XYZ file of C-alpha atoms in Angstrom:
253
model
C -9.512 35.676 32.837
C -13.434 35.596 32.543
C -13.727 39.026 34.195
C -10.869 40.578 32.230
C -12.014 39.484 29.380
C -15.778 40.948 29.575
C -14.422 43.865 31.081
C -12.487 44.736 27.932
C -15.562 43.802 25.755
C -18.170 45.455 27.939
C -20.021 42.019 28.009
C -21.674 39.657 30.709
C -19.640 36.660 31.989
C -21.077 33.821 33.166
C -18.643 31.354 35.249
C -18.215 27.527 34.793
C -21.539 25.541 35.436
C -23.769 28.576 35.155
C -27.174 27.324 34.047
C -27.500 29.305 30.877
C -31.018 28.221 30.440
C -32.451 30.025 33.416
C -30.874 33.229 32.854
C -32.566 36.214 30.914
C -31.766 35.944 26.984
C -28.461 37.859 26.068
C -25.375 37.136 24.375
C -22.394 36.371 26.969
C -19.129 35.219 27.396
C -19.011 31.858 28.823
C -15.769 29.794 30.118
C -15.731 26.363 29.536
C -13.037 24.037 29.638
C -10.633 26.893 29.715
C -11.870 28.087 26.813
C -13.711 31.395 25.817
C -16.609 30.871 24.339
C -19.759 33.129 23.291
C -23.111 32.303 24.090
C -27.069 32.860 24.271
C -28.827 32.442 27.614
C -32.508 31.832 27.716
C -34.472 28.647 27.042
C -33.583 26.567 24.119
C -30.520 28.753 23.440
C -27.971 27.097 20.857
C -24.872 25.619 22.292
C -21.598 28.133 22.796
C -19.730 29.344 20.055
C -16.172 28.347 20.102
C -13.593 28.934 17.471
C -11.503 26.232 17.164
C -8.957 25.748 14.043
C -8.271 22.079 14.385
C -12.076 20.760 14.359
C -12.312 17.824 11.782
C -14.600 19.511 9.160
C -11.954 22.192 8.880
C -9.223 19.557 8.540
C -11.180 18.064 5.768
C -11.664 21.059 4.056
C -7.966 21.635 3.948
C -7.240 18.243 2.683
C -9.576 19.145 -0.408
C -6.583 20.860 -1.606
C -6.609 23.644 -4.426
C -9.188 22.046 -6.846
C -12.214 23.233 -4.218
C -13.898 26.531 -5.341
C -12.861 28.633 -2.560
C -9.332 28.099 -3.451
C -9.707 28.216 -7.718
C -11.602 31.344 -7.128
C -8.676 33.112 -5.267
C -6.235 31.900 -7.464
C -4.791 29.098 -5.818
C -3.262 26.351 -8.196
C -0.252 24.540 -9.105
C 3.047 26.709 -7.710
C 1.023 29.503 -7.087
C -0.202 30.592 -3.862
C -1.092 34.297 -3.771
C -1.200 36.691 -0.696
C -4.833 37.080 0.466
C -6.517 40.055 2.249
C -9.827 38.527 4.012
C -11.809 41.716 4.995
C -14.556 40.299 6.466
C -12.879 37.677 8.760
C -15.986 36.553 11.034
C -15.189 32.988 11.884
C -12.155 32.521 10.223
C -12.798 29.244 8.485
C -12.421 30.258 5.076
C -9.213 32.147 5.891
C -7.814 29.101 7.776
C -8.373 26.871 4.395
C -6.582 29.327 2.151
C -3.685 29.402 4.811
C -3.465 25.687 5.312
C -3.254 25.238 1.700
C -0.052 27.685 1.718
C -1.324 30.862 1.094
C -0.119 34.226 3.465
C -3.872 35.186 4.894
C -4.383 38.177 7.056
C -7.600 38.667 8.335
C -9.205 42.088 9.326
C -12.252 41.897 12.083
C -14.009 44.992 13.146
C -15.916 43.688 15.611
C -14.169 43.137 19.182
C -15.875 40.043 20.761
C -15.143 38.096 16.992
C -11.767 39.449 16.907
C -11.120 38.405 20.332
C -12.373 34.704 19.410
C -9.967 34.560 16.404
C -7.413 35.936 18.472
C -7.749 33.013 21.129
C -8.067 30.544 18.567
C -5.089 31.848 16.501
C -3.281 31.604 19.645
C -3.943 27.944 20.330
C -3.421 27.138 16.675
C 0.132 28.221 16.719
C 0.552 26.640 20.434
C 0.075 23.251 18.885
C 2.963 20.772 17.960
C 4.470 21.294 14.806
C 1.979 24.847 14.409
C 5.370 26.619 13.606
C 5.402 25.562 10.243
C 1.449 25.187 9.491
C -1.098 27.703 8.647
C -1.048 29.545 11.791
C 2.627 30.673 10.886
C 0.604 31.924 7.732
C -2.245 33.752 9.382
C -2.149 36.936 10.586
C -4.906 39.032 12.264
C -6.003 42.929 12.416
C -8.598 44.491 14.589
C -10.333 47.247 12.676
C -12.585 48.602 9.877
C -11.166 46.984 6.643
C -12.808 50.054 3.944
C -10.816 52.443 6.247
C -7.565 50.563 6.484
C -7.430 50.064 2.676
C -8.522 53.712 2.074
C -5.785 54.872 4.435
C -2.941 52.726 3.248
C -1.896 51.166 6.314
C -2.382 47.644 4.677
C 0.085 46.345 2.073
C -2.026 45.612 -1.565
C -2.366 41.730 -1.796
C -2.913 39.787 -4.923
C -6.362 38.827 -3.633
C -8.875 40.593 -1.477
C -11.672 38.173 -0.392
C -14.764 39.327 1.607
C -17.875 37.282 2.778
C -20.418 39.900 3.680
C -23.399 38.837 5.910
C -26.012 36.872 3.726
C -29.028 39.220 2.968
C -32.415 38.123 4.802
C -33.583 34.738 4.313
C -37.026 34.483 2.871
C -37.723 31.464 4.718
C -38.515 30.846 8.183
C -36.453 28.186 9.177
C -33.749 28.619 11.674
C -30.303 29.263 10.577
C -27.081 27.532 11.618
C -25.935 28.326 15.112
C -23.106 30.275 13.737
C -25.209 32.435 11.699
C -27.461 33.024 14.768
C -24.614 34.263 16.724
C -23.211 36.347 14.161
C -26.927 37.970 13.578
C -27.325 38.562 17.168
C -24.106 40.365 17.152
C -23.846 42.265 13.847
C -27.314 42.252 12.505
C -28.541 41.760 8.777
C -26.219 42.443 6.126
C -25.777 46.109 5.429
C -25.842 46.200 1.718
C -24.536 49.563 1.279
C -21.579 48.912 3.407
C -20.990 45.598 1.516
C -21.058 47.274 -1.711
C -18.627 50.394 -0.328
C -16.111 47.369 0.533
C -16.355 45.650 -2.781
C -15.389 49.432 -4.193
C -12.494 49.726 -2.090
C -11.139 46.152 -2.587
C -11.836 46.422 -6.418
C -9.223 49.852 -6.336
C -6.813 47.696 -3.549
C -6.248 44.341 -5.018
C -3.325 44.018 -7.404
C -5.219 41.073 -9.154
C -8.540 39.760 -8.138
C -11.307 40.648 -5.612
C -13.558 37.533 -4.600
C -17.077 38.013 -2.925
C -19.123 35.021 -1.387
C -22.430 35.187 -1.957
C -26.008 32.908 -1.562
C -26.059 31.085 -4.438
C -29.291 32.697 -5.688
C -28.712 36.575 -5.296
C -27.715 39.006 -7.161
C -24.034 40.301 -7.439
C -22.910 43.316 -5.197
C -23.395 46.592 -6.836
C -25.098 45.344 -9.691
C -21.369 44.456 -11.297
C -21.150 41.200 -12.924
C -18.385 39.140 -12.244
C -15.715 37.919 -14.526
C -16.478 34.380 -13.257
C -18.668 32.398 -10.893
C -17.850 29.450 -8.998
C -21.426 28.050 -7.871
C -21.817 25.452 -5.149
C -25.176 23.964 -3.401
C -25.381 26.768 -1.363
C -23.188 29.961 -2.091
C -21.237 30.942 -4.896
C -17.933 32.713 -5.145
C -18.136 35.828 -7.321
C -14.499 36.625 -9.164
C -13.555 40.051 -10.191
C -10.553 40.592 -11.899
C -8.747 43.784 -11.663
C -8.484 45.387 -15.168
C -4.857 45.196 -16.744
C -3.436 43.532 -13.515
C -4.489 40.367 -13.404
C -4.620 36.794 -15.790
C -8.003 34.609 -15.778
C -9.322 31.964 -13.726
C -7.945 29.389 -16.186
C -4.675 30.851 -17.146
C -3.012 27.905 -16.148
C -4.070 25.518 -18.509
């Protein structure tokens, strides 16, 4: 399995038990306990990155229900579960939470390594007992460039387009979390022009709203003030309502 995956992704692969700290620093695939992981090698490298939808942290987020900011921004409320297109799937965690809360979610990820890890995580989720009636049934995954897919008409327009672009470069010198280190190693820093173009396409594509995850203290994309913001401790969700096609965030009151 490891060799096949490494060939498919054109990426080095380390067999089980390999001393990662003695290898030249690079990104590699690593097989640990039968799971495909993404690893950095070299001294003081962080531990492997495994996409797993069954972690206690994700389960706790799902149990918070539709009162959490992510769900409110995306329009989930009593009796309403909109279809959502996640155009920057990344680690898939927000998509999983939205699916666990009852929405049909299509994840789009263009990077082949991230797509593979999402694919494996989704396969494991669907193989779990009772998963046929759970979020695994409501999650779909596509490999491709979301901007092109929306423009070419290869996707069905959802009520909500959700995007979580790479956060802009940090001004602080402190190390970011392990997951962000991996994403930056794979994808680089946020390409603001690409993110802004993706938002423009999303605004033309969604039937009701577009939600953009941003650092709490940062400018809105394309300088466009959102219709509403859901602000947390470290990030916020900017909500853009599609003119003449959507109701406001509190229309259920």
